[in-house]
XYZ file of C-alpha atoms in Angstrom:
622
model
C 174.788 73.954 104.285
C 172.021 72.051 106.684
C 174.915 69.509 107.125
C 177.398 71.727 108.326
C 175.034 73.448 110.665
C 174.206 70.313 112.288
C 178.348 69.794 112.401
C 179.382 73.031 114.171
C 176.551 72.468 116.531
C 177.887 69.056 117.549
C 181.341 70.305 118.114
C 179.309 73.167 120.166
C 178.019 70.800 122.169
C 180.924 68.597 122.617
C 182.928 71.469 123.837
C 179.937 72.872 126.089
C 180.322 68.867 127.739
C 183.789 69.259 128.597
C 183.764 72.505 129.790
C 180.774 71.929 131.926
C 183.023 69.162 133.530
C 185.466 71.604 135.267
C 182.101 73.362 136.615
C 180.794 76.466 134.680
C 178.737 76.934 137.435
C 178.721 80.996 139.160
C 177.713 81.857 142.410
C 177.912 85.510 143.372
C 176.581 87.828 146.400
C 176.533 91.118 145.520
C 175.620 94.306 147.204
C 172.103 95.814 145.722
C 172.165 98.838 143.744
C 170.673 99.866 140.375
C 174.588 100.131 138.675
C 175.555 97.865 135.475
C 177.735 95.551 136.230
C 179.773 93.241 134.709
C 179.766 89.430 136.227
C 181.590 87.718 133.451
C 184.865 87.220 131.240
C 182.429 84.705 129.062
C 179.083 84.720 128.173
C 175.781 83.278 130.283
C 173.748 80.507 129.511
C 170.346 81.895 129.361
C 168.189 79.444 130.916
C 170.516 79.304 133.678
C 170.334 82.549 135.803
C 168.844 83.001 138.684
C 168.463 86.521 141.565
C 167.945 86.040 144.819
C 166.849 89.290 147.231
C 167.236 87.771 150.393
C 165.521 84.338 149.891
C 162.676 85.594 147.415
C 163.722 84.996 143.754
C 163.304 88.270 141.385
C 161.039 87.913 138.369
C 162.425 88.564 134.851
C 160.934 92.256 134.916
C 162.960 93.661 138.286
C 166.767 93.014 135.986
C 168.093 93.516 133.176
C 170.778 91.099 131.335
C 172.285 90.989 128.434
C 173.928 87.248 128.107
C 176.395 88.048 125.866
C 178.230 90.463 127.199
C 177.423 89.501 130.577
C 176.454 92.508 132.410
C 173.541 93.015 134.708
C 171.784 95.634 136.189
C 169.338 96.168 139.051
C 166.163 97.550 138.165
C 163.578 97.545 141.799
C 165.235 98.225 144.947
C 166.200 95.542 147.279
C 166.534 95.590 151.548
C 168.939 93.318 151.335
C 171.961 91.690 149.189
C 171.390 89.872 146.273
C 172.662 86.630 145.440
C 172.786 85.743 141.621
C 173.728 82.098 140.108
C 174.055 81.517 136.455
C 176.381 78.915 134.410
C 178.540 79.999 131.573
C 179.290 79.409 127.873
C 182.661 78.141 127.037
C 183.464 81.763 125.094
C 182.608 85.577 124.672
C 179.836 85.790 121.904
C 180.461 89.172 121.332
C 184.030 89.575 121.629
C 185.487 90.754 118.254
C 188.848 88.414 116.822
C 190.891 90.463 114.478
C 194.775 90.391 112.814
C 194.948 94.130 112.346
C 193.597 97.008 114.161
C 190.876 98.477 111.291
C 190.438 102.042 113.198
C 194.103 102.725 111.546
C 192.346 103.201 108.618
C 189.433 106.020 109.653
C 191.983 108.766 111.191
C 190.647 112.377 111.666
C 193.119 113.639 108.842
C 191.334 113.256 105.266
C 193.473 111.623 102.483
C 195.536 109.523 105.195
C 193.620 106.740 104.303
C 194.898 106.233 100.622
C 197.900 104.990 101.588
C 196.672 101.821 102.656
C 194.790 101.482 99.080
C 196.182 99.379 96.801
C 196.107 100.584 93.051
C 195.346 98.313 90.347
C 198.262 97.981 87.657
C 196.301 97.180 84.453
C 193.674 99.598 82.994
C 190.917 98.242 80.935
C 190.448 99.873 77.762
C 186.449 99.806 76.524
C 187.810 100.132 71.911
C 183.699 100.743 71.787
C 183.611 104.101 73.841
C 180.809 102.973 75.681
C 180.181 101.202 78.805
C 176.580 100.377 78.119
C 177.587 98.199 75.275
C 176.717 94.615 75.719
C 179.842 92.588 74.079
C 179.640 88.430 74.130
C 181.955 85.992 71.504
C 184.780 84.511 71.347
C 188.299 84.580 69.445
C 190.203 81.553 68.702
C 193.290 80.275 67.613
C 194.647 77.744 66.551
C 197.569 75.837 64.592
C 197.786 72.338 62.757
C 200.641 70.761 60.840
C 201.716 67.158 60.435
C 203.950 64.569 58.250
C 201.582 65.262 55.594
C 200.674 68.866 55.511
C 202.598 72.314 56.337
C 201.872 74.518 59.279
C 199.227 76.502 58.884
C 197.497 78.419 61.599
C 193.213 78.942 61.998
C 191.301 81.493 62.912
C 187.523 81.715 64.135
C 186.121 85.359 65.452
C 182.500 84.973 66.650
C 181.102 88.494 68.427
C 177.513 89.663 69.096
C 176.871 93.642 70.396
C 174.143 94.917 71.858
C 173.231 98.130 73.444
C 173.905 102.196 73.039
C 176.518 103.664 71.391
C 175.361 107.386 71.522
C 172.432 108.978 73.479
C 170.070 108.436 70.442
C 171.631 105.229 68.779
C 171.860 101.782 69.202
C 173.601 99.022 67.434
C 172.920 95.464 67.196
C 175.267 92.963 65.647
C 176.241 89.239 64.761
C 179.705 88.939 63.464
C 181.750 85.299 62.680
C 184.034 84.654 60.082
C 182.444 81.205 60.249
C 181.354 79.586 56.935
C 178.380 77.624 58.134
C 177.142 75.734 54.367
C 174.286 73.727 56.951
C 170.870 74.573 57.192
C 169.220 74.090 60.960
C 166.731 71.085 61.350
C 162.700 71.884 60.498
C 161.072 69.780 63.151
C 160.321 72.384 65.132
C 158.344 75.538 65.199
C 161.193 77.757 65.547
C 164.262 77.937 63.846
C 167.672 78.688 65.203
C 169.412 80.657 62.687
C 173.172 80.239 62.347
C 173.972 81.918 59.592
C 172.626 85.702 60.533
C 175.383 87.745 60.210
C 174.519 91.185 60.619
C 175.142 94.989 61.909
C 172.174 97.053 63.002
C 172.268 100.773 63.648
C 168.892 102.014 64.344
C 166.761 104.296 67.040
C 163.119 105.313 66.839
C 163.162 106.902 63.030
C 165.461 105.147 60.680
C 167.266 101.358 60.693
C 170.488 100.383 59.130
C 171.561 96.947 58.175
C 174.595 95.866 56.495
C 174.861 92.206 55.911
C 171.972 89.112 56.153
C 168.650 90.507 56.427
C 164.500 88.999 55.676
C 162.944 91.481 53.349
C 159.069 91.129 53.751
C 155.621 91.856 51.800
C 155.328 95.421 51.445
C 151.657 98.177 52.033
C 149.810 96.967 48.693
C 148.076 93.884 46.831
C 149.945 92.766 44.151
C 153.323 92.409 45.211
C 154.156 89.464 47.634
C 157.480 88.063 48.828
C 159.148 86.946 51.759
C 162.995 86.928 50.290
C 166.105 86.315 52.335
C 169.248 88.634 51.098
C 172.055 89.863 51.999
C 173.510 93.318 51.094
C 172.562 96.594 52.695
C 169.171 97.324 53.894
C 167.879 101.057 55.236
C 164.694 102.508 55.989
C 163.399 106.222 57.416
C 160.263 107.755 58.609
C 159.224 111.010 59.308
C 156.000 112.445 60.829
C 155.086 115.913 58.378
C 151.828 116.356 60.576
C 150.143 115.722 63.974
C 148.271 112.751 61.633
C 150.654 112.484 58.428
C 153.753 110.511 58.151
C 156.322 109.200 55.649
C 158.136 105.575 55.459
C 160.774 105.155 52.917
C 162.820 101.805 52.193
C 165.276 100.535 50.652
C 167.397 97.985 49.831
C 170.365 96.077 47.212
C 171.604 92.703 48.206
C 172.670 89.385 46.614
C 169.441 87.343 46.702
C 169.301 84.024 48.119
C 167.040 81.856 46.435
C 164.650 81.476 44.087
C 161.160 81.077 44.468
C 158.969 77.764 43.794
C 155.263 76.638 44.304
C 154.672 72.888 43.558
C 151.380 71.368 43.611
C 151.827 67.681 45.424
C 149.826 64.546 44.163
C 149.330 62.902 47.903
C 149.678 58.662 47.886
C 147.135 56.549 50.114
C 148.764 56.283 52.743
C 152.205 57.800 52.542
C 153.028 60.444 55.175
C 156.180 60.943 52.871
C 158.775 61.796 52.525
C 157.635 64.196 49.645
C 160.557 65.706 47.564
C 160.638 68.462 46.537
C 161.905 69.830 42.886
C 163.178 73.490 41.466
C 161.399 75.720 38.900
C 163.500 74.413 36.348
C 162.876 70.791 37.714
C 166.253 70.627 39.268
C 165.920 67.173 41.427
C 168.808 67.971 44.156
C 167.780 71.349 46.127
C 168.475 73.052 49.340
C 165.250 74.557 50.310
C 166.417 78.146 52.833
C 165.161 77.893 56.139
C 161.967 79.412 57.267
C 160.522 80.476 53.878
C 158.054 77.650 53.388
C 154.426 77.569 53.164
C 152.594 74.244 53.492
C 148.967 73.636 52.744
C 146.639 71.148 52.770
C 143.050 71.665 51.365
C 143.550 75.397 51.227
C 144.746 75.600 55.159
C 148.198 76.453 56.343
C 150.080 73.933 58.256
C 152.526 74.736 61.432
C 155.759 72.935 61.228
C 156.909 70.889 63.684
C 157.108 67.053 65.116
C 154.145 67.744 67.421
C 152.331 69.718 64.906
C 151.512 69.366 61.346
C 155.416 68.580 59.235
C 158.422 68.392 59.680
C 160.988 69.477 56.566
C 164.675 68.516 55.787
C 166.061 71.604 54.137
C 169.167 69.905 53.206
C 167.515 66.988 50.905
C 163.971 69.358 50.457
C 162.065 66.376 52.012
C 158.521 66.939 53.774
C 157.214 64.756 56.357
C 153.758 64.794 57.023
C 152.720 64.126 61.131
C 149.554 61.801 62.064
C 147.613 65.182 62.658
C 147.091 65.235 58.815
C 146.319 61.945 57.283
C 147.475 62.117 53.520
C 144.966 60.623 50.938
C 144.957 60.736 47.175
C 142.011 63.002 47.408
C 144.126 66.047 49.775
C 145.639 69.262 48.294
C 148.932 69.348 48.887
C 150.458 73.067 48.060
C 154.397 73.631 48.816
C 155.196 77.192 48.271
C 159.324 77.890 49.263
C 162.678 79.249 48.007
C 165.967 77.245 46.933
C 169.427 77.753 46.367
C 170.091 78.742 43.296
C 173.593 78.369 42.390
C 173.541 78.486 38.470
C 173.617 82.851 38.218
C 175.196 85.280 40.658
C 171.469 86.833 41.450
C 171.381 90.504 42.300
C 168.179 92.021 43.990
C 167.314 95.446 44.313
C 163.875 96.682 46.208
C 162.736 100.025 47.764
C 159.176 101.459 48.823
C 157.359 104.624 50.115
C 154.315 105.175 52.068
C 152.405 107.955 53.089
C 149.616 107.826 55.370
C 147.386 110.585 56.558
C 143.813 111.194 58.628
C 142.069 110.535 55.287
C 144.603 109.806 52.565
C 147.151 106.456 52.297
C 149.406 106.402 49.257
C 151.920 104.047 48.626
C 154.628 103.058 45.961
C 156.808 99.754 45.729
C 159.155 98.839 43.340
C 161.292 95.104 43.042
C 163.956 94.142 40.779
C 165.697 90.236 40.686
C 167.809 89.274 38.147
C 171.119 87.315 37.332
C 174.408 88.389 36.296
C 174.550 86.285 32.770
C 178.441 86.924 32.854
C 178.580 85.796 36.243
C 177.928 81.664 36.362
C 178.716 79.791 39.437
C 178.052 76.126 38.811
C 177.659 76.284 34.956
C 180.778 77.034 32.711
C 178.757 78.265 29.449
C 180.792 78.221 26.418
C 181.227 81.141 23.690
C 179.206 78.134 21.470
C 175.826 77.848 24.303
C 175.793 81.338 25.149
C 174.693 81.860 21.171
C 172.681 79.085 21.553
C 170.868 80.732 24.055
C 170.850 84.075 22.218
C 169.033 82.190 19.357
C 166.274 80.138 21.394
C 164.261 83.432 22.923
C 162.261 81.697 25.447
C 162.218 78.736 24.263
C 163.949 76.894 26.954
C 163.362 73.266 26.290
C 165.796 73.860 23.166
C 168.000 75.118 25.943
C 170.164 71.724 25.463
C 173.587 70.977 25.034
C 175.013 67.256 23.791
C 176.206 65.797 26.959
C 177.984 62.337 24.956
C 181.702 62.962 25.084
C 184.867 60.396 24.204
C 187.086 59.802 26.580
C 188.302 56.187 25.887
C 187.834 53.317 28.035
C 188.406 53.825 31.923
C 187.552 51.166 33.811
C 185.843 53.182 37.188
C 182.934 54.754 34.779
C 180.141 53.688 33.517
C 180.663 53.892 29.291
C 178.605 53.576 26.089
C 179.380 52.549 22.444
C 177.942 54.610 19.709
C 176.107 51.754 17.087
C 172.753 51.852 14.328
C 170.048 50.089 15.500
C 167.280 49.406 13.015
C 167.939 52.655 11.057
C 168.787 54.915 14.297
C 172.020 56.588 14.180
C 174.202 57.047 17.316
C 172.809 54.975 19.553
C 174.353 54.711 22.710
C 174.595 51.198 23.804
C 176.289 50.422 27.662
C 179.183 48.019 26.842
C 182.388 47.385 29.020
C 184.561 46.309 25.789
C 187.989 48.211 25.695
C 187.892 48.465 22.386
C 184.361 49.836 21.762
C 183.245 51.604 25.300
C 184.983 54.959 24.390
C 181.731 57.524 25.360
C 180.646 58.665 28.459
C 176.895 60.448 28.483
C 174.929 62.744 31.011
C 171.334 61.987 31.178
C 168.613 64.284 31.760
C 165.291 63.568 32.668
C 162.445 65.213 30.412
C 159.364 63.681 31.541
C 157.459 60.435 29.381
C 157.247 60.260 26.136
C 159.821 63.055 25.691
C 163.382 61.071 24.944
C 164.822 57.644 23.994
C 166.521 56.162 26.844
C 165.224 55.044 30.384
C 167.024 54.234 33.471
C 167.753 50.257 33.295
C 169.671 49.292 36.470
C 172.248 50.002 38.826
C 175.731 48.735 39.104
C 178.880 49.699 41.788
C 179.218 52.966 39.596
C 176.175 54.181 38.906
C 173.081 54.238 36.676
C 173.070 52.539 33.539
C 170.684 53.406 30.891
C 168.950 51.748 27.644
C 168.031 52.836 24.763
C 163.957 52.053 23.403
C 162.945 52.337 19.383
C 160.225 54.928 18.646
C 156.604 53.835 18.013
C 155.463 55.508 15.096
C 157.276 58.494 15.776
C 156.661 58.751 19.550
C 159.534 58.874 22.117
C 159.201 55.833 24.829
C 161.712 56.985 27.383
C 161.715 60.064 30.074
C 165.767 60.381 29.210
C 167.512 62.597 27.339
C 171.908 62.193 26.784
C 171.877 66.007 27.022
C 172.498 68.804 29.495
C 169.635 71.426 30.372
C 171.465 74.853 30.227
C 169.843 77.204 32.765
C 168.999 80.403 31.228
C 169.605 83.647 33.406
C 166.283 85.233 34.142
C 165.274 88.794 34.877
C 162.151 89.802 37.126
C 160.989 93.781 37.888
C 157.614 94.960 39.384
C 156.504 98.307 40.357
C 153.159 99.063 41.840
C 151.456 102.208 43.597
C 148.328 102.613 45.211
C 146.371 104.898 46.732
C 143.267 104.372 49.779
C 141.263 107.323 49.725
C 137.994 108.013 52.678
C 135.333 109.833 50.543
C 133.169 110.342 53.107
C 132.778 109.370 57.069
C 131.154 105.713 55.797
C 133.158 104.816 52.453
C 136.509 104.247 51.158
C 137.994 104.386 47.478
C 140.775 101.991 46.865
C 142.864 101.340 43.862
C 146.197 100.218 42.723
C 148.027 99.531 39.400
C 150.963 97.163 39.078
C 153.442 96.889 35.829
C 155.611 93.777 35.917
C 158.643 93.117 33.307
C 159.891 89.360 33.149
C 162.266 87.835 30.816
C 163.407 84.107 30.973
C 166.244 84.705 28.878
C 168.369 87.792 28.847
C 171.135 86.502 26.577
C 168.273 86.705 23.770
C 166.592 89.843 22.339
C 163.861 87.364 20.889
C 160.837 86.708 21.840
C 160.662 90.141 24.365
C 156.880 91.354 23.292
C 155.563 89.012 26.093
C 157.645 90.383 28.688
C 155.711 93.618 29.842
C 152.253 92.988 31.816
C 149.832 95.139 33.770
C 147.244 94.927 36.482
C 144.609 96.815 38.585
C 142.615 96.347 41.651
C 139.855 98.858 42.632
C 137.269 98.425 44.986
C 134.844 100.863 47.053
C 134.284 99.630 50.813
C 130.518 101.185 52.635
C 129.820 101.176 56.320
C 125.896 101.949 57.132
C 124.259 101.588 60.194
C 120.986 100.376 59.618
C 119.078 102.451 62.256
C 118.346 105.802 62.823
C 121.141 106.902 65.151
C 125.072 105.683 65.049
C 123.981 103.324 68.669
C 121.478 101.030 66.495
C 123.118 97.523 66.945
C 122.884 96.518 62.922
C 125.949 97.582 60.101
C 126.090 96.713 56.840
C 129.629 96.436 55.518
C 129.699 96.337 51.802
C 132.413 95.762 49.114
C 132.371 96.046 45.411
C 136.088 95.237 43.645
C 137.061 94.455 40.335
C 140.247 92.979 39.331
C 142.126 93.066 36.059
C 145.515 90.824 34.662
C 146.873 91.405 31.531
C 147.690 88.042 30.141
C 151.743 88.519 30.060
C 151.396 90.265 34.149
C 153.980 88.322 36.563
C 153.937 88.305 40.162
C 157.188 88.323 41.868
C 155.171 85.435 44.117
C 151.851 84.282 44.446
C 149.674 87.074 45.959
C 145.908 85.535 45.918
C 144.250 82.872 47.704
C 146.310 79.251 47.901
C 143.127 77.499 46.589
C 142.210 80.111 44.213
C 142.509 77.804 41.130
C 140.444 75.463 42.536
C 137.926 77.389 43.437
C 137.712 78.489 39.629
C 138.507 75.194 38.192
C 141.631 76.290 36.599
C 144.280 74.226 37.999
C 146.388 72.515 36.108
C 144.179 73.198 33.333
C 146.607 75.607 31.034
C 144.578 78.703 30.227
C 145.981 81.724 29.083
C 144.641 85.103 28.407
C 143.862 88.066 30.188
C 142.122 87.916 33.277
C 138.814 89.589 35.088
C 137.765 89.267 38.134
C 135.333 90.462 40.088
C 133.012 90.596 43.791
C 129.849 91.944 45.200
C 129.466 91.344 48.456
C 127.311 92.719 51.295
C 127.987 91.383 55.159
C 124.899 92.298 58.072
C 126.720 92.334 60.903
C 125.109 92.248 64.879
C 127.142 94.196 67.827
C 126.108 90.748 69.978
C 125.089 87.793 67.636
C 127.320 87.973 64.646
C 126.637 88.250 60.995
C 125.433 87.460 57.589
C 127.339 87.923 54.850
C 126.486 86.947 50.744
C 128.976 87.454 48.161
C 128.308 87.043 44.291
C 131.932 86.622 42.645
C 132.818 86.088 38.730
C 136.308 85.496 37.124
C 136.902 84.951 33.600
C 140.201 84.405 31.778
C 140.453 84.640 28.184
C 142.379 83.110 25.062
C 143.171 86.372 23.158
């Protein structure tokens, strides 16, 4: 733009030359008199008039010019003539260039103008019925064929809405036909989700949601989660008083992932990566975006490559950052949720709250379980699912032989079946045509828990070797068997209730039942399933002074905690480093639980406080 300003003012100025050479000088006598006159067909160069009365030059104040236009007009009398010399522009600056005459358009007669408007010939068509409906995607199209493939044609619909649809209602949406099977990169703090598809209908009392949705920890103690589904999802409150009001929720969706907490032994040294393993020790995962927890020594780490990890969902590998340096002496607690593709998993969850001046009740119930007629990834046959129906939860005989003939093919690895020193039906790797007829899956069980370990690798795989028994004991960490996943069913229903006794204390309490059975193609084994829990505590406020103004409180808490010995959480609800703290990590005990806390906190308006705490927890064998 400065460019082009400095152009059109050198054109200017080469035009002003070349008109100043055939003399754009004025010279005029004029008779005095106080009339406006015009001296000009062009316009004046400012700096260049001059008025003469006589032979005495007028100051600036006794005329009156306007350069553009060029007109002038006498404003103090003059004896005698005036004489007035100026030099002029090469054009009229405010003459007006025009193609048409515009004052056709503004007659007197209203309504002759509209017949110089020009009417559009397409109409646009809002299909949402409201023009305060923010609409943003695309459609495509597209078709592919070739000497090796038919015509087929593709389609991709990605849409997003946003806005009003009535007076009281909005609606918010994410719509693609898009099967996105990636998971978005974890080395940063946020996460770009790509796979939220969703409609929203909401407004200030109730929300609807029909498709992905986060489902997070409800009013209460005992239950935790932080699940990702997707289904339908609704919830509603309502105000009964000018201090009372009611939240209900609800919702049914396909759950998905499963829920894992893994306790990492850190190497000297190794920032990672760390991999990370299923419930069922399933070694390949996906872990689902956003729903880890990392901590170290009890504190929670941010993710991110200029914070504390970074985490590849897609191979469930964490990264640690220099921030943290990883000895064998840290903590390392993972705590996330992975695909699950072995069971169809259906969720259902709802809660209600009231709260009031004086009175907060509350209700939640949770239910998780898999379709058993419903596998994705595992075909069972009509011979495992009775094997499963005769194990009750015992799982590790949840096995099927994974050695299978096939013959010799040359683009496998394959076994022979031989004795060795009183051992039937010993696999042995061989690549003889005439003897390598098996092929075997191996599992790993852990050490000293099967007869085979890995040996080497070749250009097709892993080959494996069998190792002879000592007195009795496995030596090898593989198994030639399949682990057949057992569908699972979790439920958990808790209610509470926070009660103000008086000004200065509050009763709270709340009593959770949880159901969970590792294997619902069995009937066995079912009287662990059912457990039970409470938490009650009694919270005091007391001034310690003689009015409500004196600057000490002291803030006391008693609370007792009780855990049947079968009782369940749908995910961990205490403290990360709550074992430790006891000393029961990794340590096996089972039995019910007891906890409990006494603790009184002095607390200063200015300098802070003091707080002591006595705690005991014991967990029993019976």
């Amino acid at each position: 733009m400065r460019n082009y300003f400095y152009l059109c003012m050198l054109i200017f100025g080469l035009s002003f030359l070349s008109f100043a050479q055939e003399s754009n000088f004025r010279e005029y006598t004029l008779k005095a008199t106080k009339e406006r006159v015009s001296l000009d067909t062009l316009s004046i160069y400012p700096n260049s008039f001059s008025v003469f009365c006589g032979d005495q030059k007028l100051d600036r104040s006794a005329y009156e010019l306007h350069f553009s236009s060029a007109e002038f007009q006498l404003l103090e009398a003059c004896s005698d003539s005036i004489r007035i010399q100026y030099r002029v522009l090469p054009m009229k600056l405010n003459q007006v260039y025009k193609s048409r005459d515009t004052s056709l358009l503004y007659v007197e007669n209203k309504g002759d103008r509209d017949r110089f408007l020009l009417p559009a010939n397409e109409t646009y068509t809002d299909i949402f019925g409201s023009s305060t409906l923010k609409k943003n995607g695309s459609i495509s199209r597209g078709v592919s064929f070739g000497n090796n493939q038919d015509l087929s044609v593709n389609s991709t619909l990605n849409l997003e809405l946003s806005g009003d649809i009535s007076p009281n209602l909005k609606l918010l949406a994410s719509v693609s036909d898009d099967n996105l099977p990636i998971q978005p990169d974890g080395n940063t703090n946020k996460l770009q989700e790509f796979d939220q598809v969703f409609i929203q209908l909401y407004n200030e009392k109730f929300k609807l949601i029909a498709g992905d949705f986060w489902l997070k920890k409800p009013t209460g103690y005992f239950m935790t989660y932080n699940k990702r589904a997707q289904g339908l999802y609704g919830d509603y409150s309502w105000k009964t008083g000018e201090k009372s009001e009611w939240k209900v929720q609800g919702s049914g969706a396909m759950s998905k992932g499963k829920f894992a907490r893994q306790i990492i032994q850190g190497v000297e040294g190794n920032q990672g990566p760390y991999r990370l393993k299923g419930v069922e020790s399933e070694p390949f995962i996906i872990v689902l975006s956003g729903t880890e927890s990392v901590f170290i020594d009890g504190r929670l780490l941010q993710r991110g490559q200029e914070f504390d990890y970074v985490i590849n969902y897609n191979t469930a590998e964490v990264i640690f950052t220099s921030r943290n340096l990883i000895t064998k002496d840290v903590r390392i607690v993972i705590e996330f949720q992975y695909t699950d593709q072995n069971y169809a998993r259906f969720l259902m969850q709802g809660n209600a709250t009231y709260s009031s001046e004086k009175l907060n009740f509350w209700i939640n119930a949770y239910s998780e379980q898999d379709a058993k007629n419903q596998t994705i990834q595992q075909d069972l046959t009509l011979s495992q699912k009775k094997l499963l129906a005769e194990i009750g939860d015992s799982l590790e005989l949840a096995r099927t032989n994974s050695i299978d003939s096939i013959g010799f093919l040359d683009n496998q690895n394959l076994y022979k079946l031989v004795t060795i020193s009183g051992f039937d039906s010993v696999l042995v790797y061989s690549v003889d045509p005439d003897s390598a007829y098996y092929r075997a899956v191996f599992t790993e069980v852990g050490p000293n828990q099967g007869d085979y370990v890995l040996s080497s690798y070749n250009a097709l795989g892993k080959v494996y070797q069998w190792v002879q028994p000592i007195l009795g004991v496995p030596q090898g960490n593989f198994i030639p068997a399949r682990i057949i996943i057992t569908p699972k069913l979790k439920q958990m229903v808790s209610a509470g209730i926070s009660y103000q006794i008086r000004k200065n204390l509050v009763l709270e309490s709340e009593l959770a039942y949880t159901k969970q059975d590792l294997n619902t193609f069995s009937r066995l084994d079912a009287q662990d399933d059912n457990g039970y829990s409470n938490r009650t505590r009694l919270l005091g406020t007391i001034p310690l002074g003689k009015d409500s103004l004196s600057p000490w409180i002291l803030k006391t808490r008693t609370e007792f905690e009780v855990l049947h010995r079968n009782f369940s959480p749908i995910q961990q609800y205490r403290a990360v480093e709550f074992d430790r703290d006891w000393n029961t990590r990794n340590k096996g005990y089972v039995g019910n639980q007891l906890a409990t806390t006494l603790e009184g906190n002095f607390v200063h308006k200015k300098y802070g406080n003091l707080a002591l705490e006595a705690a005991q927890f014991s967990v029993g064998t019976d």
